[in-house]
Coordinates of N, CA and C in Angstrom, one line a residue:
Chain I
X4 N 0.8 -1.2 0.0 CA 0.0 0.0 0.0 C 0.9 1.2 0.0
X5 N 0.5 2.2 -0.8 CA 1.2 3.5 -0.9 C 0.9 4.4 0.2
X6 N -0.4 4.3 0.8 CA -0.8 5.2 1.8 C -1.4 6.5 1.2
X7 N -0.8 7.7 1.5 CA -1.2 8.9 0.9 C -0.1 9.5 0.0
X8 N -0.5 9.7 -1.3 CA 0.5 10.1 -2.3 C 0.2 11.5 -2.7
X9 N 1.2 12.4 -2.6 CA 1.1 13.8 -3.0 C 2.0 14.1 -4.2
X10 N 1.5 14.8 -5.2 CA 2.3 15.2 -6.3 C 1.9 16.6 -6.7
X11 N 2.8 17.5 -7.1 CA 4.3 17.2 -7.2 C 4.9 17.3 -5.8
X12 N 6.2 17.0 -5.6 CA 6.9 17.2 -4.4 C 7.4 18.6 -4.2
X13 N 7.7 19.2 -5.3 CA 8.2 20.6 -5.4 C 7.5 21.4 -6.5
X14 N 7.3 22.7 -6.3 CA 6.7 23.5 -7.4 C 7.1 24.9 -7.2
X15 N 7.4 25.6 -8.2 CA 7.6 27.0 -8.2 C 6.6 27.7 -9.2
X16 N 5.9 28.6 -8.6 CA 4.8 29.3 -9.4 C 5.1 30.8 -9.5
X17 N 4.7 31.4 -10.5 CA 4.7 32.9 -10.6 C 3.4 33.5 -10.0
X18 N 3.5 34.6 -9.4 CA 2.3 35.3 -8.9 C 1.2 35.3 -10.0
X19 N 0.0 34.9 -9.6 CA -1.2 34.9 -10.5 C -1.4 33.6 -11.2
X20 N -0.5 32.7 -11.2 CA -0.7 31.4 -11.9 C -1.6 30.6 -11.0
X21 N -2.2 29.6 -11.7 CA -3.0 28.6 -10.9 C -2.4 27.3 -11.1
X22 N -2.7 26.4 -10.1 CA -2.3 25.0 -10.2 C -3.1 24.2 -9.3
X23 N -2.9 22.8 -9.5 CA -3.6 21.9 -8.6 C -2.6 20.9 -8.0
X24 N -2.7 20.8 -6.7 CA -1.9 19.9 -5.9 C -2.7 18.6 -5.8
X25 N -2.1 17.5 -6.2 CA -2.8 16.2 -6.2 C -2.6 15.4 -4.9
X26 N -3.7 14.7 -4.5 CA -3.6 13.9 -3.3 C -4.4 12.7 -3.6
X27 N -3.9 11.5 -3.3 CA -4.6 10.2 -3.5 C -4.2 9.3 -2.4
X28 N -5.3 8.6 -1.9 CA -5.1 7.6 -0.8 C -5.7 6.3 -1.2
X29 N -5.0 5.2 -0.8 CA -5.5 3.8 -1.2 C -5.9 3.0 0.0
X30 N -6.3 3.7 1.1 CA -6.7 3.0 2.3 C -8.2 3.0 2.6
X31 N -8.9 3.5 1.6 CA -10.4 3.5 1.7 C -10.9 4.3 2.9
X32 N -10.1 5.4 3.3 CA -10.5 6.2 4.4 C -11.6 7.2 3.9
X33 N -12.5 7.4 4.8 CA -13.6 8.3 4.5 C -13.2 9.8 4.6
X34 N -12.4 10.1 5.5 CA -12.0 11.5 5.7 C -10.7 11.9 5.0
X35 N -10.7 13.1 4.5 CA -9.4 13.6 3.9 C -9.3 15.1 4.2
X36 N -8.1 15.6 4.3 CA -7.9 17.0 4.6 C -6.6 17.6 4.0
X37 N -6.6 18.9 3.9 CA -5.4 19.6 3.5 C -4.9 20.6 4.6
X38 N -3.6 20.6 4.8 CA -3.0 21.5 5.8 C -1.9 22.2 5.1
X39 N -1.5 23.4 5.6 CA -0.3 24.1 5.2 C 0.6 24.3 6.5
X40 N 1.9 24.2 6.3 CA 2.8 24.3 7.4 C 3.8 25.4 7.1
X41 N 3.8 26.4 7.9 CA 4.7 27.6 7.8 C 5.6 27.6 9.0
X42 N 6.8 28.1 8.8 CA 7.8 28.2 10.0 C 7.1 29.0 11.1
X43 N 7.2 28.3 12.3 CA 6.7 29.0 13.5 C 5.2 29.0 13.7
X44 N 4.5 28.3 12.7 CA 3.0 28.4 12.7 C 2.4 27.0 13.0
X45 N 3.1 26.0 12.9 CA 2.5 24.7 13.0 C 1.7 24.4 11.7
X46 N 0.8 23.4 11.8 CA 0.0 23.0 10.7 C -1.4 23.7 10.8
X47 N -1.9 24.2 9.8 CA -3.2 24.9 9.8 C -4.1 24.2 8.7
X48 N -5.3 24.0 9.1 CA -6.3 23.3 8.3 C -6.8 24.2 7.2
X49 N -6.8 23.8 5.9 CA -7.3 24.6 4.8 C -8.7 24.2 4.4
X50 N -8.9 22.9 4.0 CA -10.2 22.3 3.7 C -10.2 20.9 4.2
X51 N -11.4 20.3 4.3 CA -11.5 18.9 4.7 C -12.7 18.3 4.0
X52 N -12.8 17.0 4.0 CA -13.9 16.3 3.4 C -14.3 15.1 4.3
X53 N -15.6 14.9 4.5 CA -16.0 13.8 5.3 C -16.5 12.6 4.4
X54 N -16.4 12.8 3.1 CA -16.8 11.8 2.1 C -16.9 12.3 0.7
X55 N -17.1 11.5 -0.2 CA -17.2 11.9 -1.6 C -18.3 12.9 -1.8
X56 N -18.1 14.0 -2.4 CA -19.1 15.0 -2.7 C -19.3 16.0 -1.5
X57 N -18.6 15.8 -0.4 CA -18.8 16.7 0.8 C -17.5 17.3 1.2
X58 N -17.4 18.6 1.2 CA -16.2 19.3 1.6 C -16.6 20.5 2.5
X59 N -15.7 21.0 3.3 CA -15.9 22.1 4.2 C -14.6 22.9 4.4
X60 N -14.8 24.1 4.8 CA -13.6 25.0 5.0 C -13.0 24.8 6.4
X61 N -11.7 25.0 6.4 CA -11.0 24.9 7.7 C -10.6 26.3 8.1
X62 N -9.4 26.5 8.8 CA -9.0 27.7 9.4 C -8.6 28.8 8.4
X63 N -7.9 28.3 7.3 CA -7.3 29.2 6.3 C -7.7 28.9 4.9
X64 N -9.0 29.0 4.5 CA -9.5 28.5 3.2 C -9.3 29.5 2.0
X65 N -9.1 30.8 2.3 CA -9.1 31.8 1.2 C -8.0 31.5 0.2
X66 N -8.4 31.6 -1.1 CA -7.4 31.4 -2.2 C -7.3 29.9 -2.6
X67 N -8.0 29.0 -2.0 CA -8.0 27.6 -2.3 C -9.4 27.0 -2.6
X68 N -9.4 26.1 -3.5 CA -10.7 25.3 -3.7 C -10.4 23.9 -3.7
X69 N -11.4 23.1 -3.3 CA -11.3 21.6 -3.3 C -12.5 21.0 -3.8
X70 N -12.4 19.8 -4.2 CA -13.6 19.0 -4.6 C -13.2 17.5 -4.3
X71 N -14.2 16.7 -4.1 CA -14.0 15.3 -3.8 C -15.0 14.5 -4.6
X72 N -14.6 14.0 -5.8 CA -15.5 13.3 -6.6 C -15.4 11.8 -6.3
X73 N -14.3 11.3 -5.8 CA -14.1 9.9 -5.4 C -13.6 9.8 -4.0
X74 N -13.7 8.6 -3.4 CA -13.1 8.4 -2.1 C -11.6 8.6 -2.1
X75 N -11.0 8.2 -3.2 CA -9.5 8.2 -3.2 C -8.8 9.5 -3.4
X76 N -9.4 10.4 -4.1 CA -8.7 11.7 -4.5 C -9.3 12.9 -3.9
X77 N -8.4 13.8 -3.6 CA -8.8 15.1 -2.9 C -7.9 16.2 -3.4
X78 N -8.0 16.7 -4.6 CA -7.1 17.7 -5.1 C -7.3 19.1 -4.5
X79 N -6.3 19.9 -4.4 CA -6.3 21.3 -3.8 C -5.9 22.2 -5.0
X80 N -6.8 23.2 -5.3 CA -6.5 24.1 -6.3 C -6.2 25.5 -5.8
X81 N -5.1 26.0 -6.3 CA -4.8 27.4 -6.0 C -5.3 28.2 -7.2
X82 N -6.1 29.2 -6.9 CA -6.8 29.9 -8.0 C -6.0 30.9 -8.7
X83 N -5.2 31.7 -7.9 CA -4.4 32.8 -8.4 C -3.3 32.9 -7.3
X84 N -2.1 32.3 -7.6 CA -1.1 32.1 -6.6 C -0.6 33.5 -6.1
X85 N -0.3 33.6 -4.8 CA 0.3 34.8 -4.2 C 1.5 34.4 -3.4
X86 N 2.4 35.3 -3.2 CA 3.6 34.9 -2.4 C 3.3 34.4 -1.0
X87 N 2.1 34.9 -0.4 CA 1.7 34.4 0.9 C 1.3 32.9 0.9
X88 N 1.2 32.4 -0.2 CA 0.9 30.9 -0.3 C 2.1 30.1 -0.4
X89 N 3.3 30.7 -0.3 CA 4.5 29.9 -0.2 C 4.5 29.1 1.1
X90 N 4.6 27.8 1.0 CA 4.4 27.0 2.2 C 4.7 25.5 1.8
X91 N 4.6 24.7 2.8 CA 4.6 23.2 2.6 C 3.2 22.7 2.8
X92 N 2.7 22.0 1.9 CA 1.3 21.6 1.9 C 1.2 20.1 2.2
X93 N 0.4 19.7 3.2 CA 0.3 18.3 3.5 C -1.2 17.9 3.3
X94 N -1.4 16.7 2.7 CA -2.7 16.1 2.6 C -2.7 14.9 3.6
X95 N -3.9 14.6 4.1 CA -4.0 13.6 5.1 C -5.3 12.8 4.9
X96 N -5.3 11.5 5.2 CA -6.6 10.8 5.2 C -6.7 10.1 6.5
X97 N -7.9 9.9 7.0 CA -8.1 9.3 8.3 C -9.4 8.5 8.4
X98 N -9.5 7.7 9.5 CA -10.7 7.0 9.8 C -10.8 7.0 11.4
X99 N -12.0 6.8 11.9 CA -12.1 6.6 13.3 C -13.4 5.8 13.5
X100 N -13.2 4.6 14.2 CA -14.3 3.7 14.4 C -14.0 2.9 15.7
X101 N -15.0 2.1 16.0 CA -14.8 1.3 17.2 C -13.6 0.4 17.1
X102 N -13.1 0.1 15.9 CA -12.0 -0.9 15.7 C -10.7 -0.2 15.7
X103 N -10.7 1.2 15.8 CA -9.4 1.8 15.8 C -9.4 3.2 15.2
X104 N -8.2 3.8 15.1 CA -8.1 5.1 14.6 C -6.8 5.2 13.8
X105 N -6.9 6.0 12.7 CA -5.7 6.3 11.9 C -5.8 7.6 11.2
X106 N -4.7 8.3 11.2 CA -4.6 9.6 10.6 C -3.2 9.7 9.9
X107 N -3.2 9.6 8.6 CA -2.0 9.4 7.8 C -1.7 10.6 6.9
X108 N -0.5 11.2 7.1 CA -0.1 12.3 6.2 C 0.7 11.8 5.0
X109 N 0.6 12.6 3.9 CA 1.5 12.4 2.8 C 2.8 13.1 3.1
X110 N 3.7 13.0 2.2 CA 5.1 13.5 2.4 C 5.2 15.0 2.1
X111 N 4.2 15.6 1.5 CA 4.2 17.1 1.4 C 4.5 17.5 0.0
X112 N 4.0 18.7 -0.3 CA 4.4 19.5 -1.5 C 5.0 20.8 -1.1
X113 N 6.2 21.1 -1.5 CA 6.9 22.4 -1.2 C 6.6 23.3 -2.3
X114 N 5.8 24.4 -2.0 CA 5.4 25.4 -3.0 C 6.1 26.7 -2.7
X115 N 6.7 27.3 -3.8 CA 7.2 28.6 -3.7 C 6.5 29.5 -4.8
X116 N 6.0 30.6 -4.3 CA 5.4 31.6 -5.3 C 6.2 32.8 -5.3
X117 N 6.7 33.1 -6.6 CA 7.6 34.2 -6.7 C 6.9 35.4 -7.5
Chain L
X30 N -5.2 34.8 21.9 CA -4.5 33.6 22.4 C -4.8 32.4 21.4
X31 N -3.8 31.7 21.0 CA -4.0 30.6 20.1 C -4.7 29.5 20.9
X32 N -5.5 28.7 20.1 CA -6.2 27.6 20.8 C -5.3 26.6 21.5
X33 N -4.2 26.3 20.9 CA -3.2 25.3 21.4 C -1.9 25.9 21.5
X34 N -1.3 25.9 22.7 CA 0.0 26.5 23.0 C 1.0 25.4 23.2
X35 N 2.2 25.5 22.6 CA 3.2 24.5 22.7 C 4.6 25.3 22.6
X36 N 5.5 25.0 23.5 CA 6.8 25.7 23.5 C 7.6 25.1 22.3
X37 N 8.1 26.0 21.5 CA 8.8 25.5 20.3 C 10.2 25.0 20.5
X38 N 10.7 25.3 21.7 CA 12.1 24.9 22.0 C 13.1 25.7 21.3
X39 N 14.3 25.1 21.0 CA 14.6 23.7 21.1 C 14.8 23.2 22.5
X40 N 14.5 21.9 22.7 CA 14.7 21.2 24.0 C 15.9 20.2 23.7
X41 N 17.0 20.4 24.4 CA 18.1 19.5 24.3 C 18.4 18.7 25.5
X42 N 18.5 17.4 25.4 CA 18.7 16.5 26.6 C 19.7 15.5 26.2
X43 N 20.4 14.9 27.2 CA 21.3 13.8 26.9 C 20.6 12.5 26.7
X44 N 21.3 11.7 25.9 CA 20.8 10.3 25.6 C 20.5 9.6 26.9
X45 N 19.3 8.9 26.9 CA 18.9 8.1 28.1 C 18.0 8.9 29.0
X46 N 17.9 10.2 28.9 CA 17.1 11.0 29.8 C 15.6 10.8 29.5
X47 N 14.8 11.1 30.5 CA 13.3 11.1 30.3 C 12.9 12.5 29.7
X48 N 12.2 12.5 28.6 CA 11.8 13.8 28.0 C 10.3 14.0 28.3
X49 N 10.0 15.3 28.7 CA 8.6 15.7 28.9 C 8.2 16.8 27.9
X50 N 7.2 16.6 27.1 CA 6.7 17.5 26.2 C 5.3 17.9 26.6
X51 N 4.9 19.1 26.4 CA 3.6 19.5 26.9 C 2.8 20.5 26.0
X52 N 1.5 20.5 26.1 CA 0.7 21.4 25.4 C -0.5 21.8 26.3
X53 N -0.9 23.1 26.2 CA -2.1 23.5 26.8 C -3.1 24.0 25.8
X54 N -4.4 24.0 26.1 CA -5.4 24.3 25.1 C -6.5 25.1 25.8
X55 N -7.3 25.8 25.0 CA -8.4 26.6 25.6 C -9.8 26.1 25.3
X56 N -9.9 25.3 24.2 CA -11.2 24.9 23.8 C -11.7 23.6 24.5
X57 N -12.7 23.8 25.4 CA -13.1 22.7 26.2 C -13.8 21.6 25.4
X58 N -14.2 21.9 24.1 CA -14.8 20.9 23.3 C -13.9 19.8 22.8
X59 N -12.6 20.0 22.9 CA -11.6 19.0 22.4 C -11.7 17.8 23.3
X60 N -11.8 16.6 22.6 CA -11.9 15.3 23.3 C -10.9 14.3 22.8
X61 N -10.3 14.6 21.6 CA -9.4 13.6 21.0 C -8.0 14.3 21.0
X62 N -7.0 13.6 21.5 CA -5.7 14.2 21.6 C -4.6 13.3 21.0
X63 N -3.7 13.9 20.2 CA -2.7 13.1 19.5 C -1.4 13.8 19.6
X64 N -0.4 13.0 19.5 CA 1.0 13.4 19.4 C 1.6 12.9 18.1
X65 N 2.2 13.8 17.3 CA 2.9 13.4 16.1 C 4.4 13.7 16.2
X66 N 5.1 12.9 15.5 CA 6.6 13.2 15.3 C 6.8 13.5 13.9
X67 N 7.7 14.5 13.7 CA 8.0 15.0 12.3 C 9.5 15.2 12.2
X68 N 10.1 14.4 11.3 CA 11.5 14.5 11.0 C 11.6 15.6 9.9
X69 N 12.8 16.2 9.8 CA 13.0 17.3 8.8 C 12.6 16.9 7.4
X70 N 11.8 17.7 6.8 CA 11.4 17.6 5.4 C 10.5 16.3 5.2
X71 N 9.9 15.8 6.2 CA 9.0 14.7 6.1 C 7.6 15.1 6.6
X72 N 6.6 14.2 6.3 CA 5.2 14.5 6.9 C 5.1 14.0 8.3
X73 N 4.2 14.6 9.1 CA 4.0 14.1 10.5 C 3.6 12.7 10.5
X74 N 4.0 12.0 11.6 CA 3.8 10.6 11.8 C 3.1 10.4 13.1
X75 N 1.9 9.8 13.2 CA 1.1 9.6 14.4 C 1.9 8.7 15.4
X76 N 2.1 9.2 16.6 CA 2.7 8.5 17.7 C 1.7 7.9 18.7
X77 N 0.9 8.8 19.2 CA 0.0 8.4 20.2 C -1.4 9.1 20.0
X78 N -2.4 8.4 20.4 CA -3.8 8.8 20.2 C -4.6 8.5 21.5
X79 N -5.2 9.5 22.1 CA -6.0 9.2 23.3 C -7.3 9.9 23.2
X80 N -8.3 9.4 23.9 CA -9.6 9.9 23.9 C -9.9 10.3 25.3
X81 N -10.3 11.6 25.6 CA -10.7 12.1 26.9 C -9.5 12.1 27.8
X82 N -9.7 12.1 29.1 CA -8.7 12.2 30.1 C -8.1 10.8 30.4
X83 N -6.8 10.8 30.9 CA -6.2 9.5 31.3 C -4.8 9.4 30.7
X84 N -4.2 8.2 30.9 CA -2.9 7.9 30.4 C -3.0 6.8 29.4
X85 N -2.0 6.8 28.5 CA -1.8 5.7 27.5 C -0.3 5.5 27.3
X86 N 0.0 4.2 27.3 CA 1.5 3.9 27.2 C 1.7 3.0 26.0
X87 N 2.8 3.2 25.3 CA 3.1 2.4 24.1 C 4.7 2.4 24.0
X88 N 5.2 1.3 24.5 CA 6.7 1.2 24.5 C 7.3 2.3 25.4
X89 N 8.2 3.0 24.8 CA 8.9 4.1 25.6 C 8.1 5.4 25.7
X90 N 6.9 5.4 25.1 CA 6.1 6.6 25.0 C 4.9 6.5 26.0
X91 N 4.6 7.6 26.7 CA 3.4 7.7 27.5 C 2.7 9.0 27.3
X92 N 1.4 9.0 27.0 CA 0.7 10.2 26.8 C -0.3 10.4 28.0
X93 N -0.4 11.6 28.4 CA -1.3 11.9 29.5 C -2.2 13.1 29.1
X94 N -3.4 13.0 29.5 CA -4.4 14.0 29.2 C -5.1 14.4 30.5
X95 N -5.1 15.7 30.9 CA -5.8 16.2 32.0 C -6.8 17.3 31.5
X96 N -8.0 16.8 31.2 CA -9.0 17.8 30.6 C -9.4 18.9 31.6
X97 N -9.4 18.6 32.9 CA -9.8 19.6 33.9 C -8.8 20.8 33.9
X98 N -7.5 20.5 33.6 CA -6.5 21.5 33.5 C -6.2 22.0 32.1
X99 N -6.9 21.3 31.1 CA -6.6 21.6 29.7 C -5.1 21.5 29.4
X100 N -4.5 20.3 29.7 CA -3.1 20.1 29.7 C -2.8 18.7 29.2
X101 N -2.0 18.5 28.2 CA -1.6 17.2 27.8 C -0.1 17.1 27.7
X102 N 0.4 15.9 27.9 CA 1.9 15.6 28.0 C 2.2 14.4 27.2
X103 N 3.5 14.4 26.8 CA 4.1 13.2 26.2 C 5.4 13.0 26.9
X104 N 5.6 11.8 27.4 CA 6.9 11.4 28.0 C 7.6 10.4 27.2
X105 N 8.9 10.6 27.0 CA 9.7 9.6 26.3 C 10.8 9.1 27.2
X106 N 10.8 7.8 27.5 CA 11.8 7.2 28.4 C 12.9 6.7 27.6
X107 N 14.1 6.6 28.2 CA 15.3 6.1 27.6 C 15.5 6.7 26.2
X108 N 15.5 8.1 26.2 CA 15.6 8.8 24.9 C 16.8 8.4 24.1
X109 N 16.6 8.3 22.8 CA 17.7 7.9 21.8 C 17.9 9.1 20.8
X110 N 19.1 9.1 20.3 CA 19.4 10.2 19.2 C 18.4 10.1 18.1
X111 N 17.8 8.9 17.8 CA 16.8 8.8 16.7 C 15.5 9.4 17.1
X112 N 15.3 9.8 18.4 CA 14.1 10.5 18.8 C 14.2 12.0 18.5
X113 N 15.3 12.5 18.0 CA 15.5 13.9 17.7 C 14.6 14.2 16.5
X114 N 13.7 15.1 16.7 CA 12.6 15.5 15.7 C 11.8 16.6 16.3
X115 N 10.8 17.0 15.5 CA 9.8 18.0 16.1 C 8.6 17.2 16.5
X116 N 8.1 17.5 17.7 CA 6.9 16.8 18.2 C 5.7 17.8 18.2
X117 N 4.7 17.4 17.6 CA 3.5 18.2 17.5 C 2.3 17.6 18.2
X118 N 1.7 18.4 19.1 CA 0.4 18.0 19.7 C -0.7 18.4 18.7
X119 N -1.8 17.6 18.8 CA -2.9 18.0 17.9 C -4.2 17.5 18.7
X120 N -5.3 18.1 18.4 CA -6.5 17.8 19.1 C -7.7 18.1 18.2
X121 N -8.9 17.5 18.6 CA -10.1 17.7 17.8 C -11.3 17.5 18.7
X122 N -12.4 17.9 18.3 CA -13.7 17.7 19.0 C -14.5 16.5 18.6
X123 N -14.3 16.1 17.3 CA -15.1 15.1 16.7 C -14.3 14.0 16.1
X124 N -14.6 12.8 16.3 CA -14.1 11.6 15.7 C -12.6 11.6 15.3
X125 N -11.8 12.1 16.2 CA -10.4 12.1 16.0 C -9.9 13.0 14.9
X126 N -10.7 14.0 14.5 CA -10.2 15.0 13.6 C -10.7 14.8 12.2
X127 N -11.3 13.6 11.9 CA -11.8 13.4 10.6 C -13.0 14.3 10.2
X128 N -13.9 14.5 11.1 CA -15.1 15.3 10.7 C -14.9 16.8 11.0
X129 N -13.8 17.2 11.6 CA -13.7 18.6 11.8 C -12.2 19.1 11.7
X130 N -11.3 18.2 11.3 CA -9.9 18.6 11.2 C -9.2 18.7 12.5
X131 N -7.9 18.7 12.5 CA -7.1 18.8 13.7 C -6.6 20.2 13.9
X132 N -6.5 20.6 15.2 CA -5.9 21.8 15.6 C -4.5 21.5 16.2
X133 N -3.5 22.0 15.6 CA -2.1 21.7 16.0 C -1.5 22.7 16.9
X134 N -0.5 22.3 17.8 CA 0.4 23.2 18.4 C 1.5 23.5 17.4
X135 N 2.4 24.5 17.7 CA 3.4 24.8 16.8 C 4.5 23.8 16.7
X136 N 4.6 22.9 17.6 CA 5.6 21.9 17.6 C 6.8 22.2 18.5
X137 N 7.4 21.2 19.2 CA 8.6 21.4 20.0 C 9.8 20.6 19.3
X138 N 10.9 21.4 19.0 CA 12.0 20.8 18.4 C 12.9 20.1 19.5
X139 N 13.0 18.8 19.4 CA 13.7 18.0 20.4 C 15.1 17.5 19.9
X140 N 16.1 17.7 20.7 CA 17.4 17.2 20.3 C 17.9 16.3 21.4
X141 N 18.3 15.1 21.0 CA 18.9 14.1 22.0 C 20.4 14.0 21.7
X142 N 21.1 14.5 22.7 CA 22.6 14.5 22.5 C 23.2 13.1 22.8
X143 N 24.0 12.6 21.9 CA 24.6 11.2 22.1 C 25.6 11.3 23.3

């Protein structure tokens, strides 16, 4: 099992460009989420999804869109990149049930906006 | 005041020492508490997961939650140089973070000196 796969690993964008960060999980988890990590700020929630077709905003959603058409995929779209969006982006998938708990992060996408 | 407070360190201790890492929080709705370990340029890795107050032990790691004081701790016994990493506390109100996302502390940078 690959777990949570994020692509690309690195990306440089010019201000105003748009792009999509890809996230795929093969664990059949119902929940998926996106976080950004900035120096001295910890991880902050951007958007999350409790199942296919259902998404909601987190703490810092402005400038980002998400959709979830399948259980496996949860892409994050930057609409018009700004230097303030320079960060490391992590996707995660999770489950919680009587049989246990799991919250798995991908390896991250390092984005620089110039 | 941020919802979750965590001393960023760095915290430097000699090999074999007992390490104590702590977080305080303000949101009384939090019921699920986690500790993550993050190595440089990697995604966070789940170490411990606890629900409500109490202690949980897993090998050299012990997690404690005191909801009355809004205080959580992670203890590492017989610390090893391989434990050198950033330790992040995280918490949520619903289903371990799947249905509402996780709120993270800023992380504590731990250094174990050989």
